[in-house]
mmCIF file with all atom_site columns, C-alpha atoms in Angstrom:
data_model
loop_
_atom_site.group_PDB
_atom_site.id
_atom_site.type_symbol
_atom_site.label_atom_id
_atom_site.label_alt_id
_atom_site.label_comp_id
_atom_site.label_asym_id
_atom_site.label_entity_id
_atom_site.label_seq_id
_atom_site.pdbx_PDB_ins_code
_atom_site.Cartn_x
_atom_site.Cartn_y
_atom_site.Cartn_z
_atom_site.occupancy
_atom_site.B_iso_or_equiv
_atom_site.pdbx_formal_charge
_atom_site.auth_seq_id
_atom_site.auth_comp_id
_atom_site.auth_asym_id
_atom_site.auth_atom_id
_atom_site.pdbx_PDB_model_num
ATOM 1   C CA . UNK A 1 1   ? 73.027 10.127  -36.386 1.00 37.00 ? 461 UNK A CA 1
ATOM 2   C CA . UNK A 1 2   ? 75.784 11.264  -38.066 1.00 34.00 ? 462 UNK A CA 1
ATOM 3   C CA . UNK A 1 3   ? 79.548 9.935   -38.136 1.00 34.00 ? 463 UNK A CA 1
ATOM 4   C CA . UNK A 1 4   ? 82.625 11.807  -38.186 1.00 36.00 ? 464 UNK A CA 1
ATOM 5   C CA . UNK A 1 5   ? 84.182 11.732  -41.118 1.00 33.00 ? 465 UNK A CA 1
ATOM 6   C CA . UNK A 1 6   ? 87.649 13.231  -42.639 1.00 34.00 ? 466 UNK A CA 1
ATOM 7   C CA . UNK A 1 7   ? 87.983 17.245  -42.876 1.00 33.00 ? 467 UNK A CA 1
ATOM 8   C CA . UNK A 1 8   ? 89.043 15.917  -46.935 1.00 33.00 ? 468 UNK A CA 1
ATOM 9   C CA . UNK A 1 9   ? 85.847 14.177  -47.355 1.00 29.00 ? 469 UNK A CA 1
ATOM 10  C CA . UNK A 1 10  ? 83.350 16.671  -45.434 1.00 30.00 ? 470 UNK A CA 1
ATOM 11  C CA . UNK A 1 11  ? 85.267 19.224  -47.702 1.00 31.00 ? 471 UNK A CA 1
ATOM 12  C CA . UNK A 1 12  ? 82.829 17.390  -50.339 1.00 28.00 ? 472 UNK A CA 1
ATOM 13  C CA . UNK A 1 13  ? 79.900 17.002  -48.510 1.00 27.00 ? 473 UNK A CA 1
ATOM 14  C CA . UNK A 1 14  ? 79.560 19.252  -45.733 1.00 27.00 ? 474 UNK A CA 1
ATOM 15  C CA . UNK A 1 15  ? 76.136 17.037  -44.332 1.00 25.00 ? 475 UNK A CA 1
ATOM 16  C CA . UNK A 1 16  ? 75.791 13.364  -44.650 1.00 25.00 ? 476 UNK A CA 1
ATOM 17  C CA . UNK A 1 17  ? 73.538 10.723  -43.236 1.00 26.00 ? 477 UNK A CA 1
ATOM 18  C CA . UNK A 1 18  ? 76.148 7.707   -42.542 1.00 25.00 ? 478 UNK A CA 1
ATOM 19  C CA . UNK A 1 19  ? 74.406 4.550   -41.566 1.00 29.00 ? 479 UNK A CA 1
ATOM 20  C CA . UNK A 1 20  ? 76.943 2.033   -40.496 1.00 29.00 ? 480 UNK A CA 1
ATOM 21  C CA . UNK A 1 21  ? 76.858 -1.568  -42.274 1.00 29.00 ? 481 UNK A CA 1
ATOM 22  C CA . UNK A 1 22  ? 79.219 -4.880  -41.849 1.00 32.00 ? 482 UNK A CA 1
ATOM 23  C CA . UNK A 1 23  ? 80.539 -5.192  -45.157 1.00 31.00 ? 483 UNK A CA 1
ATOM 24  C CA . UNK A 1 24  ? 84.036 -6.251  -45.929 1.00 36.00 ? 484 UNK A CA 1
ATOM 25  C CA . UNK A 1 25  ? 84.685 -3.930  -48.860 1.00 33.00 ? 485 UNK A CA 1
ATOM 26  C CA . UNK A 1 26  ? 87.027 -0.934  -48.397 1.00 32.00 ? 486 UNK A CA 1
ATOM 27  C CA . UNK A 1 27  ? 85.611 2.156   -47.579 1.00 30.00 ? 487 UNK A CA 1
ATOM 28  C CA . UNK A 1 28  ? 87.685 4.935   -48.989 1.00 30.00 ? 488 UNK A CA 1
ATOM 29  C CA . UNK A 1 29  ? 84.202 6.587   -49.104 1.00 30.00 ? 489 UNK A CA 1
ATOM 30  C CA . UNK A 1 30  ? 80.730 6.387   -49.291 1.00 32.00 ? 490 UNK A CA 1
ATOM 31  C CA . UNK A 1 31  ? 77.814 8.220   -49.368 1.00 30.00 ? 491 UNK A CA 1
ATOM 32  C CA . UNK A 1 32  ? 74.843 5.627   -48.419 1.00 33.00 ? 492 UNK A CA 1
ATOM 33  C CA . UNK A 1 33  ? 71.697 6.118   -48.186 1.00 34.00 ? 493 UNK A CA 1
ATOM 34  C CA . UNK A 1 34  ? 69.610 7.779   -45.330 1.00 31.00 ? 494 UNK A CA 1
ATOM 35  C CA . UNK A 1 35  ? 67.746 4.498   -45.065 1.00 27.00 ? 495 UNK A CA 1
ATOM 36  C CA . UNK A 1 36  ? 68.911 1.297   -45.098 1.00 30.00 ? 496 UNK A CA 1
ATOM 37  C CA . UNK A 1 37  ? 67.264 -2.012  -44.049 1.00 32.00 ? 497 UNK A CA 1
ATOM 38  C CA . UNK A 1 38  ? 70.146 -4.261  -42.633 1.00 32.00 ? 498 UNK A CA 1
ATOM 39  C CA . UNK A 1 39  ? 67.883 -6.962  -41.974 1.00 35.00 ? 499 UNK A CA 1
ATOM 40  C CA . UNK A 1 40  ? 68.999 -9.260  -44.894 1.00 35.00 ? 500 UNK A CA 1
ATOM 41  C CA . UNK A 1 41  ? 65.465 -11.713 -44.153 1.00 39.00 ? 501 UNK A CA 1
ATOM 42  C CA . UNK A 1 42  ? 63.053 -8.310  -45.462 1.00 38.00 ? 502 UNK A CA 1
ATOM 43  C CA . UNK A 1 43  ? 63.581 -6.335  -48.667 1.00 40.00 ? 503 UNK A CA 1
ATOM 44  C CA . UNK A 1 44  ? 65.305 -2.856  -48.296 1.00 40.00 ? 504 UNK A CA 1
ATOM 45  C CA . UNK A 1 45  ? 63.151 0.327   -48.698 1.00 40.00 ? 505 UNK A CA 1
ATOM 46  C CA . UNK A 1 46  ? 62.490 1.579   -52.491 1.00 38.00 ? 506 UNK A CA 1
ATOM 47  C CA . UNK A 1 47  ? 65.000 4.462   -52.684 1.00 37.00 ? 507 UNK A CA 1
ATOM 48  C CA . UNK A 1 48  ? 64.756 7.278   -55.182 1.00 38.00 ? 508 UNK A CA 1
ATOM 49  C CA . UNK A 1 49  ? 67.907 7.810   -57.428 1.00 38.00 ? 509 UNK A CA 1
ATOM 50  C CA . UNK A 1 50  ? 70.028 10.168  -56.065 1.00 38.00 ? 510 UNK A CA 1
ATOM 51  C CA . UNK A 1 51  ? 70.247 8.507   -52.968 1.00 44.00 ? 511 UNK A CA 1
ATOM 52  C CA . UNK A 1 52  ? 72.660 6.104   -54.827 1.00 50.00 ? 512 UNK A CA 1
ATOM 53  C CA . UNK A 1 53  ? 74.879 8.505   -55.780 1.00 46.00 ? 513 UNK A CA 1
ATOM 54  C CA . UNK A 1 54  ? 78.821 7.517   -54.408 1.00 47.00 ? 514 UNK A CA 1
ATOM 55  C CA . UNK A 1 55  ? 82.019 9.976   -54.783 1.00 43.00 ? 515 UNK A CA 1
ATOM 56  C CA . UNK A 1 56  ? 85.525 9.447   -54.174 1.00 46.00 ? 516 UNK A CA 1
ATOM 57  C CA . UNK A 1 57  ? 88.283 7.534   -55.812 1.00 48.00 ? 517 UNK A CA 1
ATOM 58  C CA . UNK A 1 58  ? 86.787 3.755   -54.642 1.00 53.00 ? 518 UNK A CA 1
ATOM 59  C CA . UNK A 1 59  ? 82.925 3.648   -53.833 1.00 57.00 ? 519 UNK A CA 1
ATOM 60  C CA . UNK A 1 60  ? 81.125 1.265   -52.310 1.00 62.00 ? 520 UNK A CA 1
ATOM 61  C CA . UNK A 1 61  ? 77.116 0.294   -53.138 1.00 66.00 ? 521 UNK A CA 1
ATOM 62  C CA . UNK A 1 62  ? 76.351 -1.080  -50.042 1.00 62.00 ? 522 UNK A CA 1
ATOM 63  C CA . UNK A 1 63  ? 73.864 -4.573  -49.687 1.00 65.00 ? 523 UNK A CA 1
ATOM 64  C CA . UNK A 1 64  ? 70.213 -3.595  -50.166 1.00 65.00 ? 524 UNK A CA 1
ATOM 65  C CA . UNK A 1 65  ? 70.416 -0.302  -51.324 1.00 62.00 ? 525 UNK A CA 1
ATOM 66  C CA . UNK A 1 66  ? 69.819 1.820   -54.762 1.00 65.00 ? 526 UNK A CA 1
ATOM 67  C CA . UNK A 1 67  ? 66.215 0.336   -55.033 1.00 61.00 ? 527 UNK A CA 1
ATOM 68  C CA . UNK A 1 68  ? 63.450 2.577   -56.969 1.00 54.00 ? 528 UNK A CA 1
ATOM 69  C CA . UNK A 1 69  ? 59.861 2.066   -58.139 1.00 46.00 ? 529 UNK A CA 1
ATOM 70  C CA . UNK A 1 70  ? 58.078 2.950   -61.671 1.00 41.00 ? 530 UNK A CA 1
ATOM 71  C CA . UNK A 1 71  ? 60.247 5.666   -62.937 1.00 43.00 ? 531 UNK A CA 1
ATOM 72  C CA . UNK A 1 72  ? 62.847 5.682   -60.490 1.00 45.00 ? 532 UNK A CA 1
ATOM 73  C CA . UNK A 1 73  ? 64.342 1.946   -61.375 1.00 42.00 ? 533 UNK A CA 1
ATOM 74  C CA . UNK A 1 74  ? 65.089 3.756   -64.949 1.00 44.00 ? 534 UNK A CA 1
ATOM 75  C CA . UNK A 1 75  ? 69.052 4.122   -64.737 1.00 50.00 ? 535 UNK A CA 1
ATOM 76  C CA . UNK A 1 76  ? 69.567 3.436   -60.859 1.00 53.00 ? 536 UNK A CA 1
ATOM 77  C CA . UNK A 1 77  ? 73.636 2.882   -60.530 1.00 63.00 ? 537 UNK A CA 1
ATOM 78  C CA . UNK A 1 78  ? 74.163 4.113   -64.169 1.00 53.00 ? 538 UNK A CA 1
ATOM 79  C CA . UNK A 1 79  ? 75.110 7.115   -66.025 1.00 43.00 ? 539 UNK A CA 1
ATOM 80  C CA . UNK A 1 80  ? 72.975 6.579   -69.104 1.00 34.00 ? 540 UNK A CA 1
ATOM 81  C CA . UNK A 1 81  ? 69.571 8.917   -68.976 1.00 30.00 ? 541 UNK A CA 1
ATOM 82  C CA . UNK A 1 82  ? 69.684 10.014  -65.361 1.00 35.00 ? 542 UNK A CA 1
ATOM 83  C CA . UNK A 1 83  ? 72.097 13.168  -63.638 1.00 35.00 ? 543 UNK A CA 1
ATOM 84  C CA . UNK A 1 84  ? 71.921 11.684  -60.648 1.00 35.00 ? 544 UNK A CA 1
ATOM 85  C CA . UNK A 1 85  ? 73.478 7.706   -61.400 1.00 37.00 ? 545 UNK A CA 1
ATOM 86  C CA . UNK A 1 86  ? 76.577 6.885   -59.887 1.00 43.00 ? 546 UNK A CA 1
ATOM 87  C CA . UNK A 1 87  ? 79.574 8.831   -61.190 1.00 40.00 ? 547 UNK A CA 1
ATOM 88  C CA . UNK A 1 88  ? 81.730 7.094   -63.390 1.00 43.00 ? 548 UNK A CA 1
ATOM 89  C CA . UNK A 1 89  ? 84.875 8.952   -62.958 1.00 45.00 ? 549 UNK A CA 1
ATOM 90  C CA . UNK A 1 90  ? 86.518 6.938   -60.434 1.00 48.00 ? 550 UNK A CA 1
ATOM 91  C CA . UNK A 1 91  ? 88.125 3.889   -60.172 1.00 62.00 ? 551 UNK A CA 1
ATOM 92  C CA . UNK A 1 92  ? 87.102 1.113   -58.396 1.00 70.00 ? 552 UNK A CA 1
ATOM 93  C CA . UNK A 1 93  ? 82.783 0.048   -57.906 1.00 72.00 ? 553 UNK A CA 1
ATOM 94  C CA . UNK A 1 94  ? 82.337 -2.458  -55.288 1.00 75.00 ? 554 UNK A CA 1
ATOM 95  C CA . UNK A 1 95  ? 78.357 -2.985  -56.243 1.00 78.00 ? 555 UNK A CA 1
ATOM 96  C CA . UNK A 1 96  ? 77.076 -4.695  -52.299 1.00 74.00 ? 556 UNK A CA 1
ATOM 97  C CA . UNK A 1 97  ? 74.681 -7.943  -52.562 1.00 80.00 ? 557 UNK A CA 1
ATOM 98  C CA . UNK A 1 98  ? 71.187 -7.578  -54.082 1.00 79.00 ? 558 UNK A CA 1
ATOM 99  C CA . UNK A 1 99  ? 71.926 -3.835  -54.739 1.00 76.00 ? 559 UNK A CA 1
ATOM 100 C CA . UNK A 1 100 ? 71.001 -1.891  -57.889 1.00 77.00 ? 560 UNK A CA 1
ATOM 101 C CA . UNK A 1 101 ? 68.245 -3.092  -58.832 1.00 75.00 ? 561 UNK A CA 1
ATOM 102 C CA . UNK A 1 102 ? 66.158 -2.004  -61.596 1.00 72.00 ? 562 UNK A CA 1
ATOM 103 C CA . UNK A 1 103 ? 66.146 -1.208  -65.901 1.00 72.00 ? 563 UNK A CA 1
ATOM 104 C CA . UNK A 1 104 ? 69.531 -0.194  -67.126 1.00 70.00 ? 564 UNK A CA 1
ATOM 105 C CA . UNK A 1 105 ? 71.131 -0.433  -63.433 1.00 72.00 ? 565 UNK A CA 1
ATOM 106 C CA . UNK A 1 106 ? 74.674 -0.677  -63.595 1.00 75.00 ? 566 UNK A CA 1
ATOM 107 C CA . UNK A 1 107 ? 75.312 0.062   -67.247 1.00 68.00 ? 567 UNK A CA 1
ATOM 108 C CA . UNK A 1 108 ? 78.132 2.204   -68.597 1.00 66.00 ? 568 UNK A CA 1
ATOM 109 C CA . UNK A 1 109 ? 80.295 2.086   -66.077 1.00 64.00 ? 569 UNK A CA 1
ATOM 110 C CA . UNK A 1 110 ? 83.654 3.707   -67.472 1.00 61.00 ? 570 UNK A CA 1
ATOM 111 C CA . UNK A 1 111 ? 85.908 2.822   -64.440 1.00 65.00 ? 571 UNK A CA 1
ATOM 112 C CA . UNK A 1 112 ? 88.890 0.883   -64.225 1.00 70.00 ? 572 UNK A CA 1
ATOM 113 C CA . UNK A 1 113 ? 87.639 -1.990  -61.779 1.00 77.00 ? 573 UNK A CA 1
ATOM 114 C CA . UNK A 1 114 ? 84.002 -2.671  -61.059 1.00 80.00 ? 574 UNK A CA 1
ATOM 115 C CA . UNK A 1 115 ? 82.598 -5.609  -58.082 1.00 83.00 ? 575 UNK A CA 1
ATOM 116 C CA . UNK A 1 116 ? 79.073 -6.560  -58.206 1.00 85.00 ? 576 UNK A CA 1
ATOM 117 C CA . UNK A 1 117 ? 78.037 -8.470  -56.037 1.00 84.00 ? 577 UNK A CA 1
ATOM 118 C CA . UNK A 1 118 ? 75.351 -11.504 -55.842 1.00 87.00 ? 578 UNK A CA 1
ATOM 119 C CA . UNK A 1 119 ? 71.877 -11.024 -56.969 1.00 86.00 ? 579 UNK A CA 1
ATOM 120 C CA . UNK A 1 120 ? 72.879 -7.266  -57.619 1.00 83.00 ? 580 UNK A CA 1
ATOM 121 C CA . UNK A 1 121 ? 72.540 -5.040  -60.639 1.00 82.00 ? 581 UNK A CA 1
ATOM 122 C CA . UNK A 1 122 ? 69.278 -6.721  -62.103 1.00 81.00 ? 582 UNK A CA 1
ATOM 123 C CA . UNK A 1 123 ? 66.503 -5.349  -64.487 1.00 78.00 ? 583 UNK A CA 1
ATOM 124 C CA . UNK A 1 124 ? 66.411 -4.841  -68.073 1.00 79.00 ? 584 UNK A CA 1
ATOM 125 C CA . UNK A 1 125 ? 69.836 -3.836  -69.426 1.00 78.00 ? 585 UNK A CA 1
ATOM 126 C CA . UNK A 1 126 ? 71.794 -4.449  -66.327 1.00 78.00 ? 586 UNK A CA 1
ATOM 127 C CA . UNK A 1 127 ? 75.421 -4.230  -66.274 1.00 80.00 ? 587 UNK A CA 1
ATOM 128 C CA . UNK A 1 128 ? 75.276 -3.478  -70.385 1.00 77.00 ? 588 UNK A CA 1
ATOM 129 C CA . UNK A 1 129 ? 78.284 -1.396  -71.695 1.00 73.00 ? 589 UNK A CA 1
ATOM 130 C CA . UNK A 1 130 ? 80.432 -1.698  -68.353 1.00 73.00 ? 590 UNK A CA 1
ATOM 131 C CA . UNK A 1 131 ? 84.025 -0.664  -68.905 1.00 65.00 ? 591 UNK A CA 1
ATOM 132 C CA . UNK A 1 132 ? 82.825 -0.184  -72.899 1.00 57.00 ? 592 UNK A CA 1
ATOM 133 C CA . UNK A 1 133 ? 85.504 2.183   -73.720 1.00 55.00 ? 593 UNK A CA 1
ATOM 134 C CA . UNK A 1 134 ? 87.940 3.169   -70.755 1.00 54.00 ? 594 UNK A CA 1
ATOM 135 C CA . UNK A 1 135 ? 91.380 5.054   -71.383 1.00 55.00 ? 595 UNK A CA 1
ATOM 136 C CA . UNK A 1 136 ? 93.371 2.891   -72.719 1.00 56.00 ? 596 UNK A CA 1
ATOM 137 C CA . UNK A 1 137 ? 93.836 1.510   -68.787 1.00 62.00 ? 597 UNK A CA 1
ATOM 138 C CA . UNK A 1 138 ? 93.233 -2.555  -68.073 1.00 66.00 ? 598 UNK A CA 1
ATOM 139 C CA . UNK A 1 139 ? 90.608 -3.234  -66.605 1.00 75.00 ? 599 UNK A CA 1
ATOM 140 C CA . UNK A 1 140 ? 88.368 -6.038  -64.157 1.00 81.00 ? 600 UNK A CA 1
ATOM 141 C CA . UNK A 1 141 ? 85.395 -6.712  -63.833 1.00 83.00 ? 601 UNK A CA 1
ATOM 142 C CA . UNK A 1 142 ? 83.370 -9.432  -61.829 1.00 87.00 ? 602 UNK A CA 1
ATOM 143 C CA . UNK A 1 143 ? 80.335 -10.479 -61.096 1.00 88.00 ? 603 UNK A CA 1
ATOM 144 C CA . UNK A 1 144 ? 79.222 -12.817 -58.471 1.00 90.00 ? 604 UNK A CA 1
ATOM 145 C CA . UNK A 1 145 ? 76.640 -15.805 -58.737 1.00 92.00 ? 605 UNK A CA 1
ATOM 146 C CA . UNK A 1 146 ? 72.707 -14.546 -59.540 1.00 91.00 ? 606 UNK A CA 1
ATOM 147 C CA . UNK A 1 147 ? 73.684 -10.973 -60.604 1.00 88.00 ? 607 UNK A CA 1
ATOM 148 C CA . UNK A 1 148 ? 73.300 -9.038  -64.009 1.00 86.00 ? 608 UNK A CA 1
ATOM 149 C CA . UNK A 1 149 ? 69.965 -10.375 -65.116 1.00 86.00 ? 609 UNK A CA 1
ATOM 150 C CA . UNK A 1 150 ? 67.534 -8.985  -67.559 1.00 84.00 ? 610 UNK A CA 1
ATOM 151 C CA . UNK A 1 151 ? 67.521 -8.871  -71.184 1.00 85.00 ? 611 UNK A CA 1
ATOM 152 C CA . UNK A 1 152 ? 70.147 -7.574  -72.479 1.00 82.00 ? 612 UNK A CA 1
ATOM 153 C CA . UNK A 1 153 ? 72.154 -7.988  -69.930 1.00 81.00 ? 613 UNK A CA 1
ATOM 154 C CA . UNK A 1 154 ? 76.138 -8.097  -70.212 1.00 82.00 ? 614 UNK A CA 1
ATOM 155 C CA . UNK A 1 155 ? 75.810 -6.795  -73.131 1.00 79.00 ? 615 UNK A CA 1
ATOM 156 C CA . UNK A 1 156 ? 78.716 -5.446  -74.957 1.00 76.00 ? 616 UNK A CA 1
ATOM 157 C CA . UNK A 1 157 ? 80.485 -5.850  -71.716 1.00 77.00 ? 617 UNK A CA 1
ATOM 158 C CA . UNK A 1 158 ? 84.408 -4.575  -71.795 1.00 68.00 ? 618 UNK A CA 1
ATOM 159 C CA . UNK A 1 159 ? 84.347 -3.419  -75.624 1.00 62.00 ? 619 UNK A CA 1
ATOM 160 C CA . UNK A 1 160 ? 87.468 -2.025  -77.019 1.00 58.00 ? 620 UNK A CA 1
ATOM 161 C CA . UNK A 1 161 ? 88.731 -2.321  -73.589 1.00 57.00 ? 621 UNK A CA 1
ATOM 162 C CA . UNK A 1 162 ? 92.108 -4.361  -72.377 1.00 69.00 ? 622 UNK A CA 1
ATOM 163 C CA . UNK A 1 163 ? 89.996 -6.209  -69.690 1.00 75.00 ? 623 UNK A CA 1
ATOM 164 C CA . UNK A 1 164 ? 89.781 -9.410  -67.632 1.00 82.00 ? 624 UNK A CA 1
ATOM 165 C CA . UNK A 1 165 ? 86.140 -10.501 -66.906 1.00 84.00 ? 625 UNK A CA 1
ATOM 166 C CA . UNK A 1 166 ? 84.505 -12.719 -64.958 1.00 88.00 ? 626 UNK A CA 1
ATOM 167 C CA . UNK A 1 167 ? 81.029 -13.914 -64.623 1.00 89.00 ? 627 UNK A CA 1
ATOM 168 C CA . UNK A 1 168 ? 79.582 -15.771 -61.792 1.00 90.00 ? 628 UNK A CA 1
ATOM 169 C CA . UNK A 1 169 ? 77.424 -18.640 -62.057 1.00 91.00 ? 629 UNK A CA 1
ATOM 170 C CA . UNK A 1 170 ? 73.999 -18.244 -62.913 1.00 91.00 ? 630 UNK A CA 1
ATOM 171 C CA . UNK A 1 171 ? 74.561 -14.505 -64.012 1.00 90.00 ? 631 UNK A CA 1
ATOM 172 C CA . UNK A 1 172 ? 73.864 -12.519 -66.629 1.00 87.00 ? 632 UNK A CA 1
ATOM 173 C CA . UNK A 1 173 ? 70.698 -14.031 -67.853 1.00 87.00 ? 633 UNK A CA 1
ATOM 174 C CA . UNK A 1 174 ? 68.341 -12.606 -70.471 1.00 85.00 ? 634 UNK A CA 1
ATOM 175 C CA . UNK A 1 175 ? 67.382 -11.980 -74.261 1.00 86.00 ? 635 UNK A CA 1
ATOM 176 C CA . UNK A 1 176 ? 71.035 -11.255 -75.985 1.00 83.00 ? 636 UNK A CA 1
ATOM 177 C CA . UNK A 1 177 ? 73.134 -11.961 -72.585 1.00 81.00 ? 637 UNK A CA 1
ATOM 178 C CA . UNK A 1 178 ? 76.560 -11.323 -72.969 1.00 80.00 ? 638 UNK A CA 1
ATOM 179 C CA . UNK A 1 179 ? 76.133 -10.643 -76.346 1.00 78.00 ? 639 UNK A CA 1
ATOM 180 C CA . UNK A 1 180 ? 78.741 -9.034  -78.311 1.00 70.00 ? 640 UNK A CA 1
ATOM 181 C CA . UNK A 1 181 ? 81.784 -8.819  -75.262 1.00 69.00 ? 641 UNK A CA 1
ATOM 182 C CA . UNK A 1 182 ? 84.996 -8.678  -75.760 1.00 66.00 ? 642 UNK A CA 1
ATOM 183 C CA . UNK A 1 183 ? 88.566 -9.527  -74.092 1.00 66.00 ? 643 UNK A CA 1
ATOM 184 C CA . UNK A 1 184 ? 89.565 -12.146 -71.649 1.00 71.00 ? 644 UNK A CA 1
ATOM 185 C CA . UNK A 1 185 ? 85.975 -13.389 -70.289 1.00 81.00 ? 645 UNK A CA 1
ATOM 186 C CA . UNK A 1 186 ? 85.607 -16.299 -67.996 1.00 86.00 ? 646 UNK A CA 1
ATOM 187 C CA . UNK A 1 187 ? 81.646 -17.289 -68.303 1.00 88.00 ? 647 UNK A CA 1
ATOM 188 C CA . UNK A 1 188 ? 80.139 -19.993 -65.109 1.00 89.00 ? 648 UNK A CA 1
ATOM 189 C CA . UNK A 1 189 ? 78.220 -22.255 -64.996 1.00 92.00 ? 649 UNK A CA 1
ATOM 190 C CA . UNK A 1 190 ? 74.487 -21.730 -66.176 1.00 90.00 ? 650 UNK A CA 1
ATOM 191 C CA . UNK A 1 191 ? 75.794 -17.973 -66.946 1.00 89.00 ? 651 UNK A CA 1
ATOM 192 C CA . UNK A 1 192 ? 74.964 -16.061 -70.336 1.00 86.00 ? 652 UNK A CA 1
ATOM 193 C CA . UNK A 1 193 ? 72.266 -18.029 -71.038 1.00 86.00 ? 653 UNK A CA 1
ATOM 194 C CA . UNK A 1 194 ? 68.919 -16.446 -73.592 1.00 85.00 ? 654 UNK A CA 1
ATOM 195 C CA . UNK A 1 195 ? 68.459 -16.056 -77.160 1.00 86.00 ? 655 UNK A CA 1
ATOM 196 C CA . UNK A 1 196 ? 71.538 -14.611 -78.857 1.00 83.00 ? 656 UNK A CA 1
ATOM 197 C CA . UNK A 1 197 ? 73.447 -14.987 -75.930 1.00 81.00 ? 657 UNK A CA 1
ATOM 198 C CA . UNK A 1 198 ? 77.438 -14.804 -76.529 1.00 80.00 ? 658 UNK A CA 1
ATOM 199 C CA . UNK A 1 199 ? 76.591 -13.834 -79.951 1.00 78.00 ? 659 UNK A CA 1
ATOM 200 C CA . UNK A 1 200 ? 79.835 -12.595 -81.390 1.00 73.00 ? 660 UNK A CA 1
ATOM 201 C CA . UNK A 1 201 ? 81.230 -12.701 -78.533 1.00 72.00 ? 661 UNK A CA 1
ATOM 202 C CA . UNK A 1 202 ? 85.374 -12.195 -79.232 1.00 70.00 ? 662 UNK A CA 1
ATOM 203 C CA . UNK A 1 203 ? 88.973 -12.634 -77.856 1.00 70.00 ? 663 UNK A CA 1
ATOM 204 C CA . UNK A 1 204 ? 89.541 -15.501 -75.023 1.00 75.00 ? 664 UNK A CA 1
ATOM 205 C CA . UNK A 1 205 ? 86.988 -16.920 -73.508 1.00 77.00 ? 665 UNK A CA 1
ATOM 206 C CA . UNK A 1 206 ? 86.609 -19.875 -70.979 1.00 84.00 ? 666 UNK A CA 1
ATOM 207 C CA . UNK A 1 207 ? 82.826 -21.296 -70.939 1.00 84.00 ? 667 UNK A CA 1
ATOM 208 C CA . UNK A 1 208 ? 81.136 -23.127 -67.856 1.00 88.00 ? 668 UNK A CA 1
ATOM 209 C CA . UNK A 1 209 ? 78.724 -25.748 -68.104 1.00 88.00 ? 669 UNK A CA 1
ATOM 210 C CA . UNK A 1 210 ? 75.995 -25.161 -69.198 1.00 86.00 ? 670 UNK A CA 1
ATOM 211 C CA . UNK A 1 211 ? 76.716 -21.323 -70.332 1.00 87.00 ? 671 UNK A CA 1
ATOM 212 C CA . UNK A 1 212 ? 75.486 -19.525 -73.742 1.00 83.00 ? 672 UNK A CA 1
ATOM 213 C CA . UNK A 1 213 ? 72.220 -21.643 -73.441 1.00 81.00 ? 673 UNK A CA 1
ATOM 214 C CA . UNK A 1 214 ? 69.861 -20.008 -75.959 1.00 78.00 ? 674 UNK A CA 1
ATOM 215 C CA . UNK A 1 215 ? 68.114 -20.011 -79.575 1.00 75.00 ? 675 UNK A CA 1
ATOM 216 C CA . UNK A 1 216 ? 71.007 -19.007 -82.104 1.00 69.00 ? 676 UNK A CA 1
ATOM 217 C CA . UNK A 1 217 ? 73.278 -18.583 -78.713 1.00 66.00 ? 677 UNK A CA 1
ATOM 218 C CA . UNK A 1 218 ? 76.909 -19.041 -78.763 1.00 66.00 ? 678 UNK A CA 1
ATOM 219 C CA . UNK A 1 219 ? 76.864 -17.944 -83.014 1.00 53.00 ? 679 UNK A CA 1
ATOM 220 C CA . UNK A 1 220 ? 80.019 -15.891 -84.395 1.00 48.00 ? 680 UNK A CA 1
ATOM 221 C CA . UNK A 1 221 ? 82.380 -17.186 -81.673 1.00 49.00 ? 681 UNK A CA 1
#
């Protein structure tokens, strides 16, 4: 069924499929998808790539959902190589547990504030380029414990960007992890850990145990 939302936002999007979920991030708004399994104990239903898509000045990914199989994981939650990724225009991404899952999924976010939550944004490049060249505006980004994993991902997280990062434990895990970041990054435990990882990595950086685990990790800091 469908909820009533504000004459502002159905301005937008005249029809929309609102399934309600528990989550404590704001909802400024949302568009979610038309199926959602909110049954944390099964895995959510394989969702094509436009039903990821979120407007409006803070968007919310919620838990479970912007899932896709074969072709359809290429570029879920990201703008690089598919029209319909998330847009990137707005500010603030909060990124719902276990969300956003496949190759390239939350890359190249250009926002001011992204939030991705645990076990989210995982497949090969996940979460590379994020905040890699914003408008000269500060930025944060975290991720939670278990999220951003795949090779290459991290990588080149908050370049040329005036940006506070920090990654959970366990996160970011994969062939040249965290490789070649910049600003003020706070790294886990167990975090940023592959071959190459934190590579010339640059700024200020505070390291957990057992973080930048890798062959030739950790080089050109």
């Amino acid at each position: 069924s469908n909820t009533r939302l504000s004459s502002s936002f159905v301005s937008f999007f005249p029809i929309l499929s609102f399934v309600p979920y528990n989550y404590s991030a704001p909802l400024s708004s949302t568009i979610l998808p038309s199926m959602l399994n909110r049954n944390a104990s099964h895995p959510a239903p394989l969702l094509p790539t436009f039903r990821c898509a979120g407007v409006g000045p803070e968007t919310v990914i919620f838990p479970n959902s912007c899932r896709g199989r074969g072709d359809e994981l290429s570029s879920l939650c990201a703008r690089e190589g598919s029209r319909h990724g998330v847009a990137n225009k707005w500010h603030t991404y909060n990124i719902g547990p276990e969300a956003c899952i496949g190759d390239t999924s939350c890359g190249e976010f250009d926002v001011r504030h992204v939030n991705i939550g645990h076990r989210a944004c995982t497949g090969e490049r996940a979460c590379e380029g994020i905040a890699a060249a914003p408008p000269h505006k500060a930025t944060t980004i975290t991720i939670d414990n278990d999220a951003c994993k795949g090779d290459y991902a991290c990588h080149d997280v908050a370049m040329e960007a005036n940006s506070d990062v920090t990654i959970g434990k366990r996160s970011c895990v994969g062939l040249e992890a965290c490789y070649a970041s910049d600003d003020l990054i706070t790294v886990g435990d167990d975090s940023c850990s592959g071959i190459r990882a934190c590579q010339s990595m640059q700024g200020q950086f505070a390291l957990g145990k057992h973080s930048c685990k890798g062959d030739s990790s950790c080089s050109h800091l």
